[in-house]
CSV table of C-alpha atoms in Angstrom, one decimal:
chain,number,residue,atom,x,y,z
A,1,MET,CA,-2.3,162.2,40.9
A,2,ALA,CA,-0.1,160.7,38.2
A,3,GLU,CA,1.6,157.4,39.0
A,4,GLU,CA,5.4,157.7,39.7
A,5,THR,CA,7.5,155.9,37.1
A,6,ASN,CA,11.0,154.7,37.4
A,7,PRO,CA,13.7,156.1,35.0
A,8,GLN,CA,14.4,154.2,31.9
A,9,ARG,CA,17.8,152.5,32.4
A,10,ILE,CA,20.3,152.7,29.4
A,11,LEU,CA,23.2,150.3,29.5
A,12,VAL,CA,26.5,151.0,27.6
A,13,ASP,CA,29.2,148.4,27.4
A,14,PHE,CA,32.9,149.3,26.9
A,15,ASP,CA,35.4,146.7,25.7
A,16,SER,CA,38.5,146.7,23.6
A,17,ASP,CA,40.4,144.4,21.2
A,18,ASN,CA,43.7,146.3,21.2
A,19,ALA,CA,45.5,149.1,23.0
A,20,THR,CA,44.3,151.9,20.8
A,21,GLN,CA,40.6,151.6,20.5
A,22,VAL,CA,37.6,151.1,22.7
A,23,LYS,CA,34.4,149.4,21.5
A,24,VAL,CA,31.2,151.1,22.6
A,25,LYS,CA,27.8,149.3,22.6
A,26,TRP,CA,24.6,150.9,23.7
A,27,ARG,CA,21.8,148.9,25.1
A,28,ARG,CA,18.1,149.9,25.9
A,29,ASP,CA,16.1,146.8,26.7
A,30,LEU,CA,17.4,145.2,23.4
A,31,PRO,CA,20.6,146.3,21.6
A,32,TRP,CA,20.0,149.8,20.5
A,33,GLY,CA,22.3,149.9,17.5
A,34,PRO,CA,25.5,148.6,16.2
A,35,ALA,CA,28.8,148.9,18.3
A,36,TYR,CA,31.4,151.5,17.2
A,37,LEU,CA,35.0,152.3,18.0
A,38,VAL,CA,36.4,155.4,19.5
A,39,PRO,CA,40.1,156.2,20.2
A,40,ARG,CA,41.2,155.2,23.6
A,41,GLY,CA,43.8,157.9,23.7
A,42,MET,CA,41.2,160.6,23.1
A,43,LEU,CA,39.1,159.4,26.1
A,44,GLU,CA,42.2,159.4,28.3
A,45,GLU,CA,43.3,162.8,27.3
A,46,TYR,CA,40.0,164.5,28.0
A,47,SER,CA,39.5,162.5,31.2
A,48,ALA,CA,42.7,164.0,32.4
A,49,LYS,CA,41.7,167.5,31.3
A,50,VAL,CA,38.3,167.1,33.1
A,51,ARG,CA,40.2,166.1,36.3
A,52,GLU,CA,42.6,169.0,35.9
A,53,ARG,CA,39.7,171.5,36.0
A,54,LEU,CA,38.3,169.6,38.9
A,55,GLU,CA,41.5,170.1,40.8
A,56,ALA,CA,41.4,173.9,40.0
A,57,LEU,CA,37.8,174.0,41.4
A,58,VAL,CA,39.1,172.4,44.7
A,59,GLY,CA,42.0,174.8,44.9
A,60,GLU,CA,39.8,177.8,44.5
A,61,ALA,CA,37.3,176.5,47.0
A,62,MET,CA,40.1,176.0,49.6
A,63,ARG,CA,41.2,179.5,49.1
A,64,GLY,CA,37.8,180.5,50.5
A,65,ASN,CA,36.2,181.3,47.0
A,66,VAL,CA,33.8,178.4,46.5
A,67,ASN,CA,31.0,180.7,45.7
A,68,LEU,CA,33.1,182.4,43.1
A,69,THR,CA,33.9,179.4,41.0
A,70,GLY,CA,31.5,180.0,38.1
A,71,GLY,CA,34.4,180.5,35.6
A,72,ILE,CA,36.1,177.2,36.6
A,73,LEU,CA,32.7,175.4,36.4
A,74,LYS,CA,32.3,176.6,32.9
A,75,GLU,CA,36.0,175.4,32.1
A,76,LEU,CA,35.0,172.1,33.7
A,77,ALA,CA,31.9,172.0,31.3
A,78,VAL,CA,34.1,172.8,28.3
A,79,ALA,CA,36.4,169.9,29.1
A,80,GLY,CA,33.4,167.6,29.9
A,81,ASN,CA,32.0,168.5,26.4
A,82,ARG,CA,35.3,167.5,24.8
A,83,LEU,CA,34.9,164.1,26.7
A,84,TYR,CA,31.3,163.9,25.3
A,85,ARG,CA,32.6,164.5,21.9
A,86,ALA,CA,35.3,161.9,22.3
A,87,LEU,CA,32.7,159.3,23.3
A,88,PHE,CA,30.8,159.8,20.0
A,89,HIS,CA,33.8,160.5,17.8
A,90,ASP,CA,33.0,159.0,14.4
A,91,GLN,CA,36.4,158.0,13.4
A,92,GLN,CA,35.2,155.2,11.0
A,93,GLY,CA,33.0,157.7,9.2
A,94,LEU,CA,30.1,155.1,9.3
A,95,GLY,CA,27.7,157.3,11.2
A,96,ARG,CA,27.2,154.8,13.9
A,97,ALA,CA,28.4,156.9,16.8
A,98,THR,CA,26.6,160.0,15.5
A,99,LYS,CA,23.4,158.0,15.3
A,100,MET,CA,23.7,156.8,18.9
A,101,ARG,CA,24.5,160.4,20.0
A,102,ASP,CA,21.3,161.6,18.3
A,103,ARG,CA,19.2,158.8,19.7
A,104,LEU,CA,20.3,159.7,23.2
A,105,LYS,CA,19.8,163.2,22.7
A,106,ASN,CA,16.2,162.8,21.5
A,107,LEU,CA,15.0,160.7,24.5
A,108,THR,CA,12.2,162.0,26.6
A,109,GLY,CA,11.4,161.4,30.2
A,110,GLU,CA,13.8,160.4,33.0
A,111,ASN,CA,16.8,158.2,31.9
A,112,GLN,CA,19.6,156.7,33.9
A,113,ILE,CA,22.8,155.5,32.3
A,114,SER,CA,24.8,152.5,33.6
A,115,CYS,CA,28.2,151.9,32.2
A,116,SER,CA,30.0,148.4,32.3
A,117,MET,CA,33.7,148.5,31.8
A,118,GLY,CA,35.1,145.4,30.2
A,119,VAL,CA,38.4,147.2,29.8
A,120,SER,CA,40.6,148.9,32.5
A,121,LEU,CA,39.8,152.4,31.5
A,122,TYR,CA,39.3,155.2,34.1
A,123,VAL,CA,36.8,157.7,32.6
A,124,PRO,CA,34.8,160.1,34.8
A,125,TRP,CA,31.6,159.5,32.9
A,126,GLY,CA,29.6,161.4,35.4
A,127,LEU,CA,31.6,164.6,34.3
A,128,VAL,CA,30.6,164.3,30.6
A,129,TYR,CA,28.8,167.4,29.7
A,130,ASP,CA,26.4,167.4,26.7
A,131,GLY,CA,25.1,170.9,26.8
A,132,ASP,CA,26.6,173.9,25.1
A,133,PRO,CA,29.3,175.3,27.4
A,134,GLU,CA,29.2,178.6,25.6
A,135,GLN,CA,25.6,179.1,27.1
A,136,LEU,CA,27.1,179.3,30.5
A,137,SER,CA,27.9,182.8,31.5
A,138,GLY,CA,31.4,182.1,33.1
A,139,ASP,CA,30.6,184.7,35.7
A,140,PRO,CA,32.6,183.8,39.0
A,141,ALA,CA,29.3,184.2,40.9
A,142,ASP,CA,27.3,181.9,38.6
A,143,THR,CA,27.4,178.7,40.6
A,144,ASP,CA,23.7,177.8,40.6
A,145,PHE,CA,23.3,174.1,40.6
A,146,ASN,CA,20.4,174.3,38.1
A,147,HIS,CA,22.7,176.0,35.5
A,148,TYR,CA,24.8,172.9,35.3
A,149,ARG,CA,22.3,170.0,34.9
A,150,ASP,CA,23.9,169.0,31.6
A,151,PHE,CA,26.7,167.1,33.6
A,152,TRP,CA,25.9,163.4,33.2
A,153,CYS,CA,26.1,162.8,37.0
A,154,ILE,CA,23.1,165.1,37.3
A,155,LYS,CA,21.3,164.6,34.0
A,156,TYR,CA,21.6,160.8,33.7
A,157,ARG,CA,22.8,159.8,37.3
A,158,VAL,CA,25.6,157.8,35.8
A,159,ALA,CA,26.8,154.7,37.6
A,160,THR,CA,29.8,152.7,36.4
A,161,VAL,CA,30.9,149.1,37.2
A,162,TYR,CA,33.6,146.9,36.1
A,163,SER,CA,32.1,144.2,33.9
A,164,THR,CA,32.5,141.4,36.5
A,165,VAL,CA,30.4,143.1,39.1
A,166,ASP,CA,27.3,141.0,39.7
A,167,PRO,CA,26.8,140.3,43.4
A,168,GLU,CA,23.9,138.2,44.6
A,169,GLY,CA,21.3,139.9,46.9
A,170,THR,CA,21.4,143.4,45.7
A,171,ASN,CA,17.8,143.2,44.5
A,172,LYS,CA,16.7,143.3,48.1
A,173,PRO,CA,17.5,145.6,50.9
A,174,LEU,CA,20.4,144.7,53.2
A,175,PRO,CA,19.2,143.4,56.6
A,176,ALA,CA,19.7,146.0,59.4
A,177,ASP,CA,19.9,143.5,62.2
A,178,ILE,CA,23.2,141.7,61.2
A,179,LEU,CA,24.9,144.4,59.0
A,180,ARG,CA,28.4,145.5,60.0
A,181,VAL,CA,30.2,148.5,58.8
A,182,HIS,CA,34.0,148.8,58.8
A,183,LEU,CA,35.5,152.2,59.1
A,184,VAL,CA,39.2,152.2,58.2
A,185,PHE,CA,40.5,155.7,58.8
A,186,ASN,CA,43.9,157.4,58.8
A,187,GLN,CA,43.9,158.4,62.5
A,188,ASN,CA,46.1,161.5,62.0
A,189,VAL,CA,43.8,163.0,59.3
A,190,LEU,CA,40.7,162.1,61.4
A,191,ALA,CA,42.2,163.9,64.5
A,192,ARG,CA,42.7,166.9,62.3
A,193,ALA,CA,39.4,167.0,60.8
A,194,GLU,CA,37.0,165.7,63.5
A,195,PRO,CA,36.9,168.9,65.6
A,196,TYR,CA,35.3,170.8,62.7
A,197,LEU,CA,32.2,168.6,62.9
A,198,ILE,CA,31.0,170.6,65.9
A,199,LYS,CA,29.7,173.1,63.3
A,200,SER,CA,28.0,170.6,61.3
A,201,GLY,CA,27.9,166.8,61.0
A,202,GLU,CA,28.6,165.8,64.6
A,203,PRO,CA,25.3,164.2,65.5
A,204,SER,CA,25.4,161.9,62.4
A,205,TRP,CA,29.1,161.0,63.0
A,206,LYS,CA,28.5,160.2,66.7
A,207,TRP,CA,25.5,158.1,65.8
A,208,ILE,CA,27.7,156.1,63.4
A,209,LEU,CA,30.4,155.7,65.9
A,210,ASP,CA,28.1,154.6,68.6
A,211,ARG,CA,26.7,151.9,66.4
A,212,PHE,CA,29.7,150.7,64.4
A,213,GLY,CA,32.8,152.2,65.9
A,214,PRO,CA,35.6,152.6,66.8
A,215,THR,CA,37.4,153.4,63.7
A,216,ILE,CA,40.2,151.1,62.5
A,217,GLY,CA,43.6,152.7,61.9
A,218,SER,CA,45.8,150.1,60.1
A,219,GLN,CA,45.6,147.3,57.5
A,220,LYS,CA,46.6,144.8,60.1
A,221,ASP,CA,43.8,145.6,62.5
A,222,TRP,CA,41.3,145.8,59.7
A,223,LEU,CA,42.2,142.3,58.4
A,224,ALA,CA,42.0,140.9,61.9
A,225,ARG,CA,38.4,142.2,62.2
A,226,TRP,CA,37.6,141.4,58.6
A,227,SER,CA,38.5,137.8,59.2
A,228,THR,CA,35.8,137.4,61.7
A,229,GLU,CA,33.1,139.6,60.3
A,230,TYR,CA,33.6,139.7,56.5
A,231,ASP,CA,30.4,138.0,55.7
A,232,LYS,CA,28.3,140.5,57.5
A,233,VAL,CA,30.0,143.6,56.3
A,234,GLY,CA,27.8,145.6,53.9
A,235,ILE,CA,29.8,148.8,53.9
A,236,LEU,CA,33.6,149.1,53.9
A,237,GLN,CA,34.6,152.8,54.2
A,238,PHE,CA,38.1,154.2,53.9
A,239,TYR,CA,39.0,157.7,54.9
A,240,SER,CA,42.7,158.4,54.2
A,241,HIS,CA,45.4,159.9,52.1
A,242,ALA,CA,45.1,158.2,48.7
A,243,ASP,CA,45.7,158.2,45.0
A,244,GLY,CA,44.5,156.1,42.1
A,245,SER,CA,46.0,152.8,43.5
A,246,ASN,CA,47.0,153.4,47.2
A,247,ILE,CA,45.3,154.0,50.5
A,248,GLY,CA,47.7,155.7,53.0
A,249,LEU,CA,46.7,155.0,56.6
A,250,GLY,CA,49.9,156.5,58.2
A,251,VAL,CA,51.1,153.4,60.0
A,252,ASP,CA,50.8,151.4,56.8
A,253,SER,CA,49.2,151.5,53.4
A,254,ILE,CA,46.9,149.3,51.3
A,255,SER,CA,47.4,149.1,47.5
A,256,ALA,CA,44.6,148.4,45.1
A,257,ASN,CA,46.2,145.0,44.5
A,258,ASP,CA,46.4,144.4,48.2
A,259,LEU,CA,42.7,145.2,48.5
A,260,ALA,CA,41.7,143.0,45.6
A,261,GLN,CA,43.6,140.0,47.4
A,262,ASP,CA,42.2,140.8,50.8
A,263,LEU,CA,38.7,141.1,49.7
A,264,ALA,CA,39.0,137.8,47.6
A,265,GLY,CA,40.7,136.0,50.6
A,266,GLN,CA,37.4,135.2,52.4
A,267,GLN,CA,34.4,133.5,50.6
A,268,SER,CA,30.9,132.6,51.8
A,269,ASP,CA,27.7,131.7,50.0
A,270,THR,CA,25.8,133.6,52.6
A,271,ALA,CA,27.9,136.8,52.6
A,272,LEU,CA,26.1,140.1,52.3
A,273,PRO,CA,26.7,142.3,49.2
A,274,CYS,CA,29.4,144.8,50.2
A,275,LEU,CA,29.9,148.4,48.9
A,276,VAL,CA,33.3,150.1,49.2
A,277,PHE,CA,33.5,153.8,49.8
A,278,LEU,CA,37.1,155.0,49.1
A,279,ASN,CA,37.0,158.5,50.7
A,280,GLY,CA,40.4,159.8,49.7
A,281,CYS,CA,42.0,161.8,46.9
A,282,SER,CA,41.8,160.7,43.4
A,283,THR,CA,40.6,157.1,44.1
A,284,ALA,CA,38.7,156.9,40.9
A,285,VAL,CA,41.7,157.9,38.7
A,286,GLY,CA,43.1,154.4,38.5
A,287,ALA,CA,46.6,153.3,37.7
A,288,PRO,CA,48.5,151.1,35.0
A,289,ASN,CA,49.1,148.3,37.5
A,290,GLY,CA,45.5,148.1,38.6
A,291,GLY,CA,43.1,150.5,40.3
A,292,PHE,CA,40.2,150.3,42.6
A,293,LEU,CA,37.7,149.7,39.8
A,294,GLU,CA,39.1,146.2,39.3
A,295,ALA,CA,40.0,145.7,43.1
A,296,THR,CA,36.3,146.1,44.2
A,297,ALA,CA,34.9,143.9,41.3
A,298,GLY,CA,35.2,140.5,42.9
A,299,SER,CA,32.5,138.1,44.0
A,300,ARG,CA,29.8,139.7,46.3
A,301,PHE,CA,31.3,143.2,46.0
A,302,CYS,CA,29.3,146.1,44.5
A,303,GLY,CA,32.1,148.3,43.3
A,304,PHE,CA,33.0,151.5,45.0
A,305,ILE,CA,32.3,155.2,45.3
A,306,GLY,CA,35.4,157.2,44.6
A,307,ALA,CA,36.9,160.7,44.1
A,308,GLU,CA,38.1,162.2,40.8
A,309,ALA,CA,40.5,164.7,42.3
A,310,SER,CA,41.8,166.0,45.6
A,311,ILE,CA,39.3,166.3,48.4
A,312,PRO,CA,39.5,168.7,51.2
A,313,GLU,CA,39.9,166.8,54.5
A,314,VAL,CA,37.0,168.3,56.5
A,315,TYR,CA,34.6,168.3,53.6
A,316,ALA,CA,35.5,164.7,52.9
A,317,LEU,CA,34.7,163.6,56.4
A,318,ARG,CA,31.4,165.4,56.5
A,319,PHE,CA,30.3,164.0,53.1
A,320,GLY,CA,31.4,160.5,53.8
A,321,SER,CA,29.7,160.4,57.2
A,322,ALA,CA,26.6,162.0,55.7
A,323,PHE,CA,26.4,159.5,53.0
A,324,LEU,CA,26.7,156.6,55.4
A,325,TYR,CA,24.1,158.0,57.8
A,326,GLU,CA,21.6,158.4,55.0
A,327,PHE,CA,22.3,154.9,53.7
A,328,LEU,CA,21.8,153.5,57.2
A,329,ARG,CA,18.5,155.1,57.5
A,330,GLY,CA,17.2,152.8,54.8
A,331,GLU,CA,15.0,155.2,52.9
A,332,ASN,CA,16.9,155.5,49.6
A,333,THR,CA,19.3,153.7,47.2
A,334,VAL,CA,22.8,154.5,46.8
A,335,LEU,CA,22.0,156.4,43.6
A,336,GLU,CA,19.2,158.3,45.2
A,337,ILE,CA,21.4,159.4,48.2
A,338,MET,CA,24.2,160.5,45.9
A,339,GLN,CA,21.6,162.7,44.0
A,340,ILE,CA,20.5,164.3,47.2
A,341,LEU,CA,24.0,165.0,48.5
A,342,ARG,CA,25.2,166.1,45.1
A,343,GLU,CA,22.7,169.1,45.0
A,344,GLN,CA,22.8,169.8,48.7
A,345,HIS,CA,26.6,170.1,48.9
A,346,TRP,CA,27.3,171.6,45.5
A,347,PRO,CA,29.7,172.3,43.8
A,348,LEU,CA,32.4,170.2,45.4
A,349,SER,CA,30.0,167.1,45.3
A,350,LEU,CA,31.1,166.8,41.6
A,351,LEU,CA,34.3,165.2,43.2
A,352,TYR,CA,32.4,162.0,44.0
A,353,ASN,CA,31.2,159.5,41.4
A,354,LEU,CA,29.5,156.1,41.6
A,355,TYR,CA,31.5,153.2,40.4
A,356,CYS,CA,29.0,150.7,41.8
A,357,VAL,CA,25.8,149.0,41.7
A,358,PRO,CA,23.3,151.9,41.9
A,359,ASP,CA,20.2,150.2,43.4
A,360,LEU,CA,21.9,148.9,46.7
A,361,ARG,CA,19.8,149.9,49.8
A,362,MET,CA,19.4,149.2,53.4
A,363,MET,CA,16.4,147.8,55.2
A,364,PRO,CA,15.2,150.4,57.8
A,365,GLY,CA,15.9,149.3,61.4
A,366,PRO,CA,13.2,149.2,64.0
A,367,VAL,CA,14.1,152.8,65.1
A,368,PRO,CA,15.8,154.4,62.1
A,369,PRO,CA,17.7,157.6,62.9
A,370,PRO,CA,15.8,160.8,62.2
A,371,PRO,CA,16.7,162.9,59.1
A,372,LEU,CA,19.2,165.7,59.9
A,373,PRO,CA,18.8,169.2,58.6
A,374,LEU,CA,22.1,170.0,57.0
A,375,GLY,CA,23.3,173.0,55.1
A,376,ASN,CA,25.8,173.0,52.3
A,377,PHE,CA,29.1,171.7,53.4
A,378,CYS,CA,30.8,174.0,50.9
A,379,ASP,CA,29.8,177.0,53.0
A,380,LEU,CA,31.8,175.7,56.0
A,381,ASP,CA,35.4,175.0,56.9
A,382,LEU,CA,36.6,172.7,54.1
A,383,GLY,CA,40.0,171.8,55.6
A,384,THR,CA,43.6,172.9,55.2
A,385,GLN,CA,44.7,170.1,52.8
A,386,GLY,CA,43.6,167.1,50.9
A,387,VAL,CA,42.7,163.9,52.5
């Protein structure tokens, strides 16, 4: 039996000396080639177009046609390919970008791309598509996961972090015996979505609540609990109305800048690494005055998991609780869990991308919860509106 090998990790650094260009530097063990510049505006334009097509996918799914979205998936691949071409746009005519594109294309074996953002730029790298979109049929019924493996969230399991993210302790599993999980939820949205879990997701959700509940419904209540448990919190999950820089809890709201200050307000040399899951609409999109990419990049924080567009409320609750349940089982890393859920709950799983340390994992408890057989959440009630 062949020995299992880990994927080769490829690092790519993004930085900028001015408002119009982004410097791209690829690394694979050692520097893999000279840095090159690409137009920032081009990356931003095609990021927006990718997210527009993702919004269209969500809209069609919420009309009950999730299994007839092959045409939109092809459109998403076309937009993702434009983003791919923007990343390797050789505006200087020096051939550097083209050389790096070809080196990446000619790699063999399994490879994983980790992006480090030294600039506030909100690009959905997981939705880059490097295949030929014209090879996709565009047939509405063509939604087979295996036909869309050239999206980088599948092909390269992309994870992105802000350049300052480097928490201590992520090289070993989080201890199960002292770990705390904070569930900060919009109570009105939860009340609307929770009854749907009877069909699928209720056992895992109840297990989470029994161990870490109840949910917290306001910034004030969360901060009161955070002040006493912050050093033991390994997962901070929000489920709420949201956009690129705000979390709407109903009774109050938390801006990305609020969150940055609140997370930085408590310091401890023995605090656990902490992952933030922002389970609300468009939390990965960012904002000119600061987004969650920067807010979750402070000391001990591992970044966040976020959404690139609107998320149906029931789908979001099922997906978020399934992720948390699988993480707490302690068998897989964040990256591995996301890959499992991405295929299982396709195609709306394209909504979620990793903006966090990919290797974080939990130590299994004395009696870890059993795995749950779960169907595709896309085949069930999605909800009547976005989170």
